[in-house]
Amino acid sequence: MLNAWHLPVPPFIQTRKDKLSITLWVAGDDLPQRVMLRYEKDNEETSVPMTRQQAAPEEGVTVWRGVVDLSAGQPRRRYSFKLLWADKQRWFTPQGLAGTPPARLEQFAVDLPDDGPQWVQDQIFYQIFPDRFARSQQRTQQQDRVYYHHAAKRDIILRDWNEPLTAEAGGSTFYGGDLDGISEKLPYLKKLGVTALYLNPIFTAPSVHKYDTQDYRHVDVQFGGDHAFLRLRQNTRRYGMRLLLDGVFNHSGDTHQWFDRQQTHAAGASHNPQSPWRDFYSYNEEGRALDWLGYSSLPKLDYQSASLVEEIYQGEDSIVRHWLREPWGIDGWRLDVVHMLGEAGGAQNNLLHVSGITRAAKETNPAAYILGEHFGDARQWLQSDTEDAAMNYRGFTFPLWGFLANTDISYDPQHIDAQTCMAWMDEYRAGLSQQQQLRMFNQLDSHDTARFKSILGNDIARLPLAVVWLYCWPGVPCVYYGDEVGLDGNNDPFCRKPFPWDQQRQDLQLLALYQRLGKLRHQSRALRHGGCKVIYAEGDVVVFVRVYQSERVLVAINRGAKAGLTLPWEPLLSDKVWTQHEGLAKLDNRELSLPAVSVALWRSL
């Protein structure tokens, strides 16, 4: 039996000036006679002999070391290990040992130098749907002005904060949350451990969700307008918090002056063939503007238009650049349905324009974080570096749903065991560099899904398992507002309930768990920067470890009945003194005893 260990983090890799030292640990009865480090230099496969080292981390482990020159070649350093005997060979990659050479995107990868935003992996994000988080004490009558919502063909609905949400006119129902309300709640968020905010759209629009943008250059007066946003930005900086805005650049709203379905201006593209904005949109043979997924209030933007490209991202005063500059100085953009953005009413030349948005943002603020929304496989955009990261539905949320809630994104039944779940997660992240993995945006749910608490149904006892997983898996955790106090809700609009500020309506035990995990994550470099190795995955039990230098964080998750098991021999865990931070499980050397439906967490420095 042969085993091998490598993670693309210290202590397995070390950089010294322009050299990258890479080590592989090997143990077993039939050790290789030689090991070659296979890496790419300017996309060309190159083999470097590795040297067997005298020192070892533990008896029975053999260490091989190779060195790569960093003074030349592309920043993304992909590599794998070729183990050789007199009459055979095997390969070691993030997927383990195999008999055939790995595909290019199945190898280990690190970015050296790394020009991505260095601050992201150290954050805990909090997603806010502005109308439903907090209503400020200084809210004005103007903010509660009733108007006719053309898309819904009715007046908007105003409700008191504690009035139950109904399915009636979901997009037209307002509760009065605003940006000054967020400012007033920053002390609460600070105590929760939050260091960065992601806000759903805040720009002028007729709906409550505001994905039907009417004016990209002003904040909606219902949220307090531009001045309230400036106050919020100043306050977030005072609390040391980053701020991410929602960039809805795939479509505008039909009330935008560019389109103007209601014909409030003479030059709107919807009714004026000579409109200066006519080519901002695409049209069918009957002359009707193409929309997004059948929503007529969301006409699709057409990036064949050089003027639109200039307005959205390329121009010196483009919308992308405008909000990244002072006095606003946002820290990045979350790009809505960005995989659908493109030309001719579809996604033609998508990568060209997404990379253009990213390039413009980085020119304006080199540390800007560009986050793509992808419910599907986002690796095409990440591997080409057109985005810094993606909302990690495919690599985190969906496998976790399948394992803990037995459901998929379509809410169809999906029953997977621990081995399947971890193979899914590991396979997905294997295609990304270590730095990209750490910047992926992990969520249990969002404004576009049912709340995870509701998805669990009768398995509500599994909720703490998911929360610990969220804070401990590679990537940056994002908490959807209210999840931390047990807010529930099925699909839109019920996943967008007002935040229950009355403590009698909050799950304070769950809130305390979020607070403890936030504190631990800020203390632990392994959780923020470390590699990840699955130690055990069978049936109902998942055990994984985060590794950085000498620090280890061990997580054990059991979705089923009480379980006792023996962990495999693991040099990453040997000779460690463990401090238990969560759970009632017992760890005695390699013997692990797990209560039914439980999670446990240990840390060793």
Coordinates of C-alpha atoms in Angstrom, one line a residue:
M1 CA 0.0 0.0 0.0
L2 CA 1.5 3.3 -1.1
N3 CA 0.4 6.7 0.2
A4 CA 1.5 10.3 -0.7
W5 CA 0.9 13.7 0.7
H6 CA 1.2 17.2 -0.7
L7 CA -0.8 20.4 -0.3
P8 CA 0.2 23.6 -2.2
V9 CA 0.8 25.5 1.1
P10 CA 3.5 25.7 3.7
P11 CA 5.1 23.4 4.9
F12 CA 4.9 21.6 1.6
I13 CA 5.9 24.6 -0.5
Q14 CA 8.4 27.4 0.4
T15 CA 9.4 30.4 -1.6
R16 CA 12.9 32.0 -1.3
K17 CA 13.6 34.9 -3.6
D18 CA 13.0 33.5 -7.1
K19 CA 12.9 29.8 -6.2
L20 CA 10.0 27.6 -5.3
S21 CA 10.8 24.6 -3.2
I22 CA 8.2 21.8 -3.4
T23 CA 8.1 18.7 -1.2
L24 CA 6.2 15.4 -1.5
W25 CA 5.7 13.0 1.4
V26 CA 5.6 9.3 0.6
A27 CA 5.0 6.2 2.8
G28 CA 4.3 2.5 2.2
D29 CA 5.8 -0.8 1.4
D30 CA 6.8 -0.3 -2.2
L31 CA 8.5 3.1 -2.3
P32 CA 9.4 4.7 -5.6
Q33 CA 13.1 4.6 -6.7
R34 CA 12.9 8.1 -8.3
V35 CA 10.4 11.0 -8.3
M36 CA 10.1 13.6 -11.0
L37 CA 8.4 17.0 -10.5
R38 CA 6.4 17.7 -13.7
Y39 CA 5.5 21.4 -14.1
E40 CA 4.7 23.9 -16.8
K41 CA 6.9 26.7 -18.0
D42 CA 5.1 28.9 -20.5
N43 CA 2.6 26.1 -21.1
E44 CA 5.4 23.6 -21.9
E45 CA 5.7 20.4 -19.8
T46 CA 9.1 20.3 -17.9
S47 CA 10.5 17.6 -15.7
V48 CA 12.7 18.3 -12.7
P49 CA 14.3 15.5 -10.7
M50 CA 13.4 15.5 -7.1
T51 CA 16.0 14.7 -4.3
R52 CA 15.3 12.4 -1.5
Q53 CA 15.8 14.2 1.8
Q54 CA 17.4 12.9 5.0
A55 CA 14.9 14.6 7.4
A56 CA 11.3 13.4 7.7
P57 CA 8.3 14.7 9.6
E58 CA 7.7 11.2 11.1
E59 CA 9.1 7.7 11.0
G60 CA 8.0 5.8 7.9
V61 CA 7.6 9.0 5.8
T62 CA 10.1 9.7 3.0
V63 CA 10.4 13.3 1.7
W64 CA 11.3 14.2 -1.8
R65 CA 12.2 17.8 -2.8
G66 CA 12.3 19.7 -6.1
V67 CA 13.0 23.3 -6.9
V68 CA 11.3 25.4 -9.6
D69 CA 12.7 28.7 -11.0
L70 CA 10.2 31.5 -10.5
S71 CA 12.2 34.1 -12.5
A72 CA 10.5 33.1 -15.7
G73 CA 7.3 31.6 -16.9
Q74 CA 3.6 32.4 -16.3
P75 CA 2.4 33.2 -12.7
R76 CA 0.1 30.1 -12.5
R77 CA 2.5 27.3 -11.7
R78 CA 0.8 23.9 -12.4
Y79 CA 2.6 20.8 -11.3
S80 CA 2.2 17.1 -10.4
F81 CA 4.5 14.2 -9.3
K82 CA 5.7 11.3 -11.4
L83 CA 6.7 8.3 -9.2
L84 CA 9.1 5.8 -10.9
W85 CA 10.1 2.2 -10.3
A86 CA 12.3 0.0 -12.5
D87 CA 9.2 -1.3 -14.4
K88 CA 6.3 1.1 -13.7
Q89 CA 5.2 4.6 -12.9
R90 CA 2.4 6.3 -11.0
W91 CA 1.2 9.9 -10.8
F92 CA 0.2 12.0 -7.8
T93 CA -2.2 14.9 -8.2
P94 CA -4.9 16.6 -6.0
Q95 CA -7.1 13.6 -6.9
G96 CA -4.6 11.1 -5.4
L97 CA -2.5 8.4 -7.1
A98 CA -3.2 7.3 -10.6
G99 CA -1.6 5.2 -13.3
T100 CA -1.9 7.8 -16.1
P101 CA -0.6 11.3 -16.5
P102 CA -3.1 14.0 -15.4
A103 CA -4.8 16.4 -17.6
R104 CA -3.5 20.0 -17.5
L105 CA -6.3 21.3 -15.2
E106 CA -6.1 18.3 -12.9
Q107 CA -2.8 19.3 -11.3
F108 CA -1.8 21.3 -8.3
A109 CA -1.6 25.0 -9.0
V110 CA -0.3 28.1 -7.2
D111 CA -0.1 31.6 -8.4
L112 CA 3.4 33.1 -7.9
P113 CA 3.3 36.0 -8.1
D114 CA -0.3 36.3 -7.1
D115 CA -1.8 39.5 -8.4
G116 CA -5.3 38.8 -7.0
P117 CA -6.8 40.8 -4.2
Q118 CA -4.8 39.8 -1.2
W119 CA -7.4 40.8 1.4
V120 CA -10.3 38.6 0.4
Q121 CA -9.5 35.3 2.1
D122 CA -9.2 37.0 5.4
Q123 CA -12.8 38.2 5.4
I124 CA -16.2 37.0 6.6
F125 CA -18.8 38.4 4.2
Y126 CA -22.4 39.2 5.0
Q127 CA -25.0 39.4 2.3
I128 CA -27.8 42.1 2.7
F129 CA -31.0 42.4 0.8
P130 CA -31.3 46.2 1.7
D131 CA -35.1 46.5 2.0
R132 CA -35.3 43.7 4.5
F133 CA -32.3 44.1 6.8
A134 CA -32.9 47.2 8.9
R135 CA -35.2 50.3 8.8
S136 CA -33.3 53.4 10.0
Q137 CA -34.5 55.7 12.7
Q138 CA -34.1 58.7 10.4
R139 CA -36.1 57.4 7.5
T140 CA -38.1 60.1 5.7
Q141 CA -41.5 60.2 4.1
Q142 CA -40.0 60.6 0.7
Q143 CA -38.4 57.1 1.1
D144 CA -41.9 55.6 1.7
R145 CA -43.5 57.3 -1.3
V146 CA -46.1 55.1 -3.0
Y147 CA -45.8 54.9 -6.8
Y148 CA -47.1 52.8 -9.7
H149 CA -45.0 49.8 -10.5
H150 CA -45.5 49.4 -14.3
A151 CA -44.0 45.9 -14.5
A152 CA -46.4 44.6 -11.9
K153 CA -49.3 46.8 -13.1
R154 CA -50.1 48.0 -9.6
D155 CA -49.1 50.4 -6.9
I156 CA -46.2 49.2 -4.7
I157 CA -47.2 47.8 -1.3
L158 CA -45.8 49.2 2.0
R159 CA -45.8 46.9 5.0
D160 CA -44.9 47.3 8.6
W161 CA -41.6 45.5 9.6
N162 CA -43.3 42.7 11.6
E163 CA -46.1 42.1 9.1
P164 CA -45.9 38.6 7.6
L165 CA -44.6 38.3 4.1
T166 CA -47.0 36.9 1.5
A167 CA -46.7 35.8 -2.1
E168 CA -48.7 38.8 -3.2
A169 CA -46.7 41.2 -5.5
G170 CA -43.3 40.0 -4.2
G171 CA -41.3 42.4 -6.3
S172 CA -43.5 45.3 -5.4
T173 CA -43.6 44.8 -1.6
F174 CA -41.5 47.1 0.5
Y175 CA -40.7 47.0 4.2
G176 CA -38.5 50.0 4.4
G177 CA -35.0 48.7 5.0
D178 CA -32.4 51.3 4.0
L179 CA -28.7 52.1 4.0
D180 CA -28.8 54.2 7.1
G181 CA -30.4 51.1 8.8
I182 CA -27.3 49.1 7.8
S183 CA -25.1 51.8 9.2
E184 CA -26.9 51.6 12.5
K185 CA -26.4 47.8 12.7
L186 CA -22.7 47.8 12.0
P187 CA -21.9 47.2 15.7
Y188 CA -24.1 44.1 15.6
L189 CA -22.2 42.9 12.5
K190 CA -18.9 43.6 14.0
K191 CA -19.8 41.4 17.0
L192 CA -20.8 38.7 14.6
G193 CA -17.3 38.7 13.2
V194 CA -18.3 40.3 9.8
T195 CA -15.6 42.2 8.0
A196 CA -17.1 42.7 4.6
L197 CA -20.6 43.4 3.2
Y198 CA -22.1 42.3 -0.1
L199 CA -25.2 44.4 -0.9
N200 CA -27.9 43.3 -3.4
P201 CA -28.5 46.1 -5.9
I202 CA -28.9 49.6 -4.4
F203 CA -29.2 51.7 -7.6
T204 CA -32.5 53.4 -8.6
A205 CA -35.0 50.9 -9.8
P206 CA -38.8 50.4 -9.4
S207 CA -38.8 46.9 -7.8
V208 CA -37.8 45.9 -4.3
H209 CA -35.0 43.7 -5.6
K210 CA -33.7 46.4 -8.0
Y211 CA -32.2 44.1 -10.6
D212 CA -34.3 46.2 -13.1
T213 CA -31.9 49.2 -13.0
Q214 CA -33.3 52.6 -13.9
D215 CA -30.2 54.6 -13.2
Y216 CA -26.7 53.1 -12.6
R217 CA -25.3 56.3 -11.4
H218 CA -27.5 57.0 -8.4
V219 CA -28.6 55.1 -5.3
D220 CA -32.3 54.7 -4.9
V221 CA -34.0 57.3 -2.8
Q222 CA -35.9 54.5 -1.0
F223 CA -32.6 53.4 0.4
G224 CA -31.6 57.0 1.3
G225 CA -30.0 58.0 -2.0
D226 CA -26.4 58.9 -2.7
H227 CA -25.8 60.6 0.7
A228 CA -26.9 57.6 2.7
F229 CA -24.5 55.4 0.7
L230 CA -21.7 57.8 1.3
R231 CA -22.5 57.7 5.0
L232 CA -22.5 53.9 4.9
R233 CA -19.2 53.8 3.1
Q234 CA -17.6 56.1 5.7
N235 CA -19.1 54.0 8.5
T236 CA -17.9 50.7 7.0
R237 CA -14.4 52.1 6.8
R238 CA -14.6 53.3 10.4
Y239 CA -15.4 49.7 11.4
G240 CA -12.7 48.3 9.1
M241 CA -15.2 46.6 6.7
R242 CA -15.0 46.1 3.0
L243 CA -17.9 46.7 0.7
L244 CA -19.0 44.8 -2.4
L245 CA -21.8 46.0 -4.7
D246 CA -24.0 44.1 -7.1
G247 CA -23.2 44.9 -10.8
V248 CA -26.3 44.2 -13.0
F249 CA -24.7 44.6 -16.4
N250 CA -26.4 41.8 -18.3
H251 CA -29.6 43.7 -18.6
S252 CA -31.1 47.1 -17.7
G253 CA -34.6 47.8 -16.5
D254 CA -37.2 48.9 -19.0
T255 CA -37.7 52.2 -17.1
H256 CA -34.0 53.2 -17.7
Q257 CA -33.9 56.3 -19.9
W258 CA -31.8 54.2 -22.4
F259 CA -34.9 52.0 -23.1
D260 CA -37.9 54.0 -21.6
R261 CA -40.8 51.6 -22.2
Q262 CA -43.2 54.2 -20.6
Q263 CA -42.0 56.9 -23.0
T264 CA -41.2 59.5 -20.5
H265 CA -38.4 60.8 -22.7
A266 CA -38.3 61.4 -26.4
A267 CA -35.1 59.5 -27.0
G268 CA -35.8 56.1 -25.5
A269 CA -34.7 53.1 -27.5
S270 CA -37.9 51.2 -27.0
H271 CA -39.9 53.7 -29.1
N272 CA -37.4 55.8 -31.1
P273 CA -35.4 54.1 -33.9
Q274 CA -33.1 57.1 -33.9
S275 CA -32.3 56.9 -30.2
P276 CA -28.7 57.3 -29.3
W277 CA -29.1 54.2 -27.2
R278 CA -30.9 52.1 -29.8
D279 CA -27.9 49.8 -30.3
F280 CA -27.6 49.2 -26.6
Y281 CA -30.3 46.5 -27.1
S282 CA -31.0 43.7 -29.6
Y283 CA -34.3 43.2 -31.4
N284 CA -36.2 40.4 -33.1
E285 CA -37.6 40.4 -36.6
E286 CA -40.7 42.2 -35.4
G287 CA -38.6 44.9 -33.8
R288 CA -39.3 43.8 -30.2
A289 CA -36.3 44.1 -27.8
L290 CA -34.8 40.9 -26.6
D291 CA -35.2 40.4 -22.9
W292 CA -33.6 38.3 -20.2
L293 CA -35.3 34.8 -19.8
G294 CA -38.7 36.1 -20.8
Y295 CA -38.9 39.1 -18.3
S296 CA -40.0 42.0 -20.5
S297 CA -39.0 44.5 -17.8
L298 CA -35.4 43.3 -18.2
P299 CA -34.2 44.1 -21.7
K300 CA -30.9 42.5 -22.5
L301 CA -27.9 44.8 -23.1
D302 CA -26.0 44.2 -26.3
Y303 CA -22.3 44.5 -26.0
Q304 CA -21.8 44.8 -29.8
S305 CA -22.4 48.5 -29.1
A306 CA -19.1 50.3 -28.7
S307 CA -21.0 53.0 -26.9
L308 CA -22.4 50.6 -24.4
V309 CA -19.0 49.1 -23.7
E310 CA -17.6 52.6 -23.1
E311 CA -20.5 53.4 -20.8
I312 CA -20.5 50.2 -18.7
Y313 CA -16.8 49.4 -18.3
Q314 CA -14.3 50.8 -20.8
G315 CA -14.6 54.6 -20.6
E316 CA -12.7 56.6 -18.0
D317 CA -16.0 57.6 -16.4
S318 CA -17.7 54.2 -16.9
I319 CA -20.1 52.8 -14.4
V320 CA -17.6 50.1 -13.3
R321 CA -14.9 52.7 -12.6
H322 CA -17.2 55.4 -11.2
W323 CA -18.1 53.5 -8.0
L324 CA -14.6 52.1 -7.5
R325 CA -13.3 55.7 -7.3
E326 CA -13.6 58.1 -4.4
P327 CA -15.6 59.2 -2.6
W328 CA -17.4 55.9 -3.0
G329 CA -14.3 53.7 -3.1
I330 CA -16.1 50.3 -3.1
D331 CA -13.9 47.2 -2.9
G332 CA -15.3 45.3 -5.8
W333 CA -18.2 44.1 -7.9
R334 CA -20.4 41.0 -7.7
L335 CA -21.4 40.5 -11.3
D336 CA -25.0 39.3 -11.8
V337 CA -25.6 36.4 -14.2
V338 CA -22.3 37.3 -15.7
H339 CA -22.0 34.1 -17.8
M340 CA -25.0 35.4 -19.9
L341 CA -23.6 38.8 -20.6
G342 CA -22.6 39.3 -24.3
E343 CA -23.6 40.3 -27.7
A344 CA -26.6 40.0 -30.0
G345 CA -29.1 39.2 -27.2
G346 CA -27.0 36.3 -26.0
A347 CA -23.6 35.5 -24.6
Q348 CA -21.4 35.9 -27.7
N349 CA -17.9 37.1 -26.9
N350 CA -18.7 36.7 -23.2
L351 CA -15.2 36.2 -22.0
L352 CA -14.0 39.2 -23.9
H353 CA -16.4 41.5 -22.1
V354 CA -16.1 39.9 -18.6
S355 CA -12.4 40.2 -18.9
G356 CA -12.9 43.8 -20.0
I357 CA -14.9 44.6 -16.9
T358 CA -12.2 43.0 -14.7
R359 CA -9.4 44.8 -16.5
A360 CA -11.2 48.2 -16.1
A361 CA -11.8 47.5 -12.4
K362 CA -8.2 46.5 -11.8
E363 CA -6.9 49.6 -13.6
T364 CA -9.1 51.8 -11.3
N365 CA -8.4 49.8 -8.1
P366 CA -5.7 47.0 -8.4
A367 CA -7.1 45.4 -5.2
A368 CA -10.7 45.3 -6.5
Y369 CA -12.5 41.9 -6.0
I370 CA -14.4 40.7 -9.1
L371 CA -16.9 38.0 -8.2
G372 CA -19.0 36.2 -10.7
E373 CA -22.4 34.7 -10.1
H374 CA -22.5 31.3 -11.7
F375 CA -24.9 28.6 -10.6
G376 CA -23.2 26.3 -13.1
D377 CA -19.5 25.4 -13.5
A378 CA -17.5 28.6 -13.1
R379 CA -14.1 27.2 -13.9
Q380 CA -14.0 28.4 -17.5
W381 CA -14.0 32.0 -16.2
L382 CA -11.7 31.3 -13.3
Q383 CA -9.1 29.3 -15.3
S384 CA -8.9 32.1 -17.8
D385 CA -8.6 34.7 -15.0
T386 CA -11.5 36.7 -16.2
E387 CA -12.7 36.8 -12.6
D388 CA -11.1 36.6 -9.2
A389 CA -13.6 34.1 -7.9
A390 CA -17.2 32.9 -8.2
M391 CA -20.2 32.3 -6.0
N392 CA -19.3 28.7 -5.1
Y393 CA -22.7 27.1 -5.7
R394 CA -21.3 24.2 -7.8
G395 CA -18.2 23.5 -5.7
F396 CA -19.7 24.0 -2.2
T397 CA -23.4 24.8 -1.8
F398 CA -24.8 22.1 -4.0
P399 CA -22.8 19.1 -2.7
L400 CA -23.4 20.2 0.8
W401 CA -27.2 20.4 0.1
G402 CA -27.0 16.9 -1.4
F403 CA -25.2 15.4 1.6
L404 CA -27.1 17.2 4.5
A405 CA -30.5 18.0 2.9
N406 CA -30.8 15.3 0.3
T407 CA -31.8 17.8 -2.4
D408 CA -30.4 19.5 -5.5
I409 CA -30.7 23.0 -6.9
S410 CA -34.0 22.1 -8.5
Y411 CA -35.3 20.8 -5.1
D412 CA -35.4 17.3 -6.6
P413 CA -34.3 14.4 -4.3
Q414 CA -30.6 13.7 -4.2
H415 CA -29.1 11.2 -1.9
I416 CA -25.3 11.1 -1.8
D417 CA -23.0 9.6 0.7
A418 CA -19.9 11.2 2.3
Q419 CA -17.5 9.7 -0.3
T420 CA -19.5 11.1 -3.2
C421 CA -19.9 14.5 -1.6
M422 CA -16.2 14.9 -0.9
A423 CA -15.2 13.6 -4.3
W424 CA -17.5 16.2 -5.8
M425 CA -16.0 19.0 -3.7
D426 CA -12.4 17.9 -4.2
E427 CA -12.8 17.4 -8.0
Y428 CA -14.3 20.9 -8.4
R429 CA -11.6 22.8 -6.5
A430 CA -8.8 20.7 -8.1
G431 CA -9.1 22.8 -11.3
L432 CA -8.4 26.0 -9.4
S433 CA -5.2 27.4 -8.0
Q434 CA -4.7 27.4 -4.3
Q435 CA -5.3 31.2 -4.2
Q436 CA -8.4 31.0 -6.2
Q437 CA -9.8 28.3 -3.9
L438 CA -9.3 30.6 -0.9
R439 CA -11.2 33.4 -2.7
M440 CA -14.2 31.4 -3.7
F441 CA -17.5 32.7 -2.2
N442 CA -19.1 30.0 -0.1
Q443 CA -22.7 30.3 1.0
L444 CA -25.3 28.0 2.4
D445 CA -28.0 29.9 0.6
S446 CA -28.8 33.3 -0.9
H447 CA -31.6 35.6 -2.1
D448 CA -31.9 33.3 -5.1
T449 CA -32.5 30.1 -3.2
A450 CA -34.7 28.9 -0.3
R451 CA -33.1 29.3 3.1
F452 CA -31.0 26.3 4.0
K453 CA -32.9 26.0 7.3
S454 CA -36.1 25.5 5.3
I455 CA -34.4 23.1 2.8
L456 CA -33.4 20.9 5.7
G457 CA -37.1 20.3 6.6
N458 CA -37.3 17.8 9.4
D459 CA -33.5 17.5 9.5
I460 CA -33.1 20.9 11.2
A461 CA -30.6 19.3 13.7
R462 CA -28.1 19.2 10.8
L463 CA -28.0 23.0 10.6
P464 CA -25.0 23.5 12.9
L465 CA -23.1 20.9 10.8
A466 CA -23.5 23.1 7.8
V467 CA -22.5 26.3 9.6
V468 CA -19.2 24.8 10.8
W469 CA -18.6 23.5 7.3
L470 CA -19.2 27.0 5.9
Y471 CA -16.6 28.6 8.1
C472 CA -14.0 25.8 7.7
W473 CA -14.0 24.8 4.0
P474 CA -11.5 26.5 1.7
G475 CA -13.0 29.8 0.5
V476 CA -14.4 32.9 2.1
P477 CA -17.6 32.4 4.0
C478 CA -20.6 34.6 3.3
V479 CA -23.6 34.7 5.7
Y480 CA -27.0 35.5 4.1
Y481 CA -28.6 38.1 6.4
G482 CA -30.7 36.5 9.2
D483 CA -29.3 32.9 8.7
E484 CA -27.3 33.5 11.9
V485 CA -30.5 33.9 14.0
G486 CA -32.5 31.1 12.4
L487 CA -34.5 33.0 9.8
D488 CA -36.3 30.5 7.5
G489 CA -38.1 30.9 4.1
N490 CA -38.7 29.0 0.9
N491 CA -38.1 30.4 -2.6
D492 CA -38.5 34.1 -3.5
P493 CA -40.1 36.0 -2.0
F494 CA -40.1 34.0 1.2
C495 CA -36.3 33.8 1.4
R496 CA -36.3 37.6 1.7
K497 CA -38.2 38.1 5.0
P498 CA -37.4 41.1 7.2
F499 CA -34.7 40.5 9.7
P500 CA -36.3 39.6 13.1
W501 CA -34.6 42.2 15.4
D502 CA -36.7 41.2 18.4
Q503 CA -34.4 38.8 20.3
Q504 CA -37.4 36.6 21.4
R505 CA -37.7 35.7 17.7
Q506 CA -34.0 34.8 17.3
D507 CA -32.2 31.5 17.8
L508 CA -29.6 32.8 20.2
Q509 CA -27.8 29.5 20.5
L510 CA -27.3 29.5 16.7
L511 CA -26.1 33.1 16.8
A512 CA -23.5 32.2 19.5
L513 CA -22.2 29.5 17.2
Y514 CA -21.7 32.0 14.3
Q515 CA -20.0 34.4 16.7
R516 CA -17.6 31.7 18.0
L517 CA -16.7 30.5 14.5
G518 CA -16.2 34.1 13.4
K519 CA -13.7 34.6 16.2
L520 CA -11.9 31.3 15.5
R521 CA -11.6 32.0 11.8
H522 CA -10.0 35.4 12.5
Q523 CA -7.5 33.7 14.8
S524 CA -6.7 30.8 12.5
R525 CA -4.4 31.1 9.5
A526 CA -5.1 27.5 8.6
L527 CA -8.8 28.3 8.0
R528 CA -8.0 31.5 6.0
H529 CA -4.9 30.5 4.1
G530 CA -4.5 26.7 4.5
G531 CA -4.7 23.7 2.3
C532 CA -7.4 21.0 2.8
K533 CA -7.2 17.3 2.9
V534 CA -10.1 14.9 3.4
I535 CA -9.1 12.3 6.0
Y536 CA -12.2 10.2 6.1
A537 CA -15.4 10.1 4.0
E538 CA -17.7 7.1 4.3
G539 CA -21.4 6.7 4.8
D540 CA -22.6 9.5 7.0
V541 CA -19.2 10.8 8.2
V542 CA -16.8 13.4 6.8
V543 CA -13.5 14.3 8.4
F544 CA -11.2 16.9 6.9
V545 CA -8.2 18.9 8.1
R546 CA -7.0 22.4 7.2
V547 CA -3.2 22.8 7.2
Y548 CA -0.9 25.8 7.3
Q549 CA 2.7 25.5 8.5
S550 CA 2.4 23.7 11.9
E551 CA -1.2 24.7 12.5
R552 CA -4.0 22.1 12.0
V553 CA -7.8 22.5 12.2
L554 CA -9.6 19.2 12.2
V555 CA -13.4 19.0 11.5
A556 CA -15.6 15.9 11.9
I557 CA -19.2 15.9 10.6
N558 CA -21.7 13.1 11.2
R559 CA -25.1 13.5 9.7
G560 CA -26.4 10.1 11.0
A561 CA -26.5 7.8 14.0
K562 CA -23.8 7.6 16.7
A563 CA -20.6 6.4 15.2
G564 CA -17.2 5.1 16.3
L565 CA -14.4 4.9 13.8
T566 CA -10.6 4.6 13.5
L567 CA -9.0 7.3 11.4
P568 CA -6.4 6.2 8.9
W569 CA -2.8 6.7 9.8
E570 CA -2.1 10.3 8.9
P571 CA 1.3 12.1 9.3
L572 CA -0.5 15.4 9.1
L573 CA -2.2 14.7 12.4
S574 CA 0.6 12.9 14.3
D575 CA 2.2 14.3 17.4
K576 CA -0.5 17.0 17.7
V577 CA -1.9 18.4 20.9
W578 CA -5.6 19.2 20.2
T579 CA -7.8 21.8 21.7
Q580 CA -11.5 21.1 21.1
H581 CA -13.5 24.2 20.1
E582 CA -16.9 22.7 19.1
G583 CA -18.9 19.6 19.7
L584 CA -19.0 16.7 22.1
A585 CA -17.1 14.1 20.0
K586 CA -14.1 12.3 21.5
L587 CA -10.8 12.1 19.8
D588 CA -8.2 9.6 21.3
N589 CA -5.2 9.2 19.1
R590 CA -6.9 7.9 15.9
E591 CA -10.0 6.7 17.6
L592 CA -13.0 9.0 17.0
S593 CA -16.4 8.8 18.7
L594 CA -19.1 10.9 17.2
P595 CA -22.6 11.5 18.7
A596 CA -25.5 11.2 16.4
V597 CA -26.1 14.2 14.1
S598 CA -23.1 16.2 15.3
V599 CA -20.1 18.3 14.4
A600 CA -16.8 18.7 16.2
L601 CA -13.8 20.9 15.6
W602 CA -10.3 20.7 17.1
R603 CA -7.3 23.0 16.6
S604 CA -3.6 22.3 17.1
L605 CA -0.8 25.0 16.9

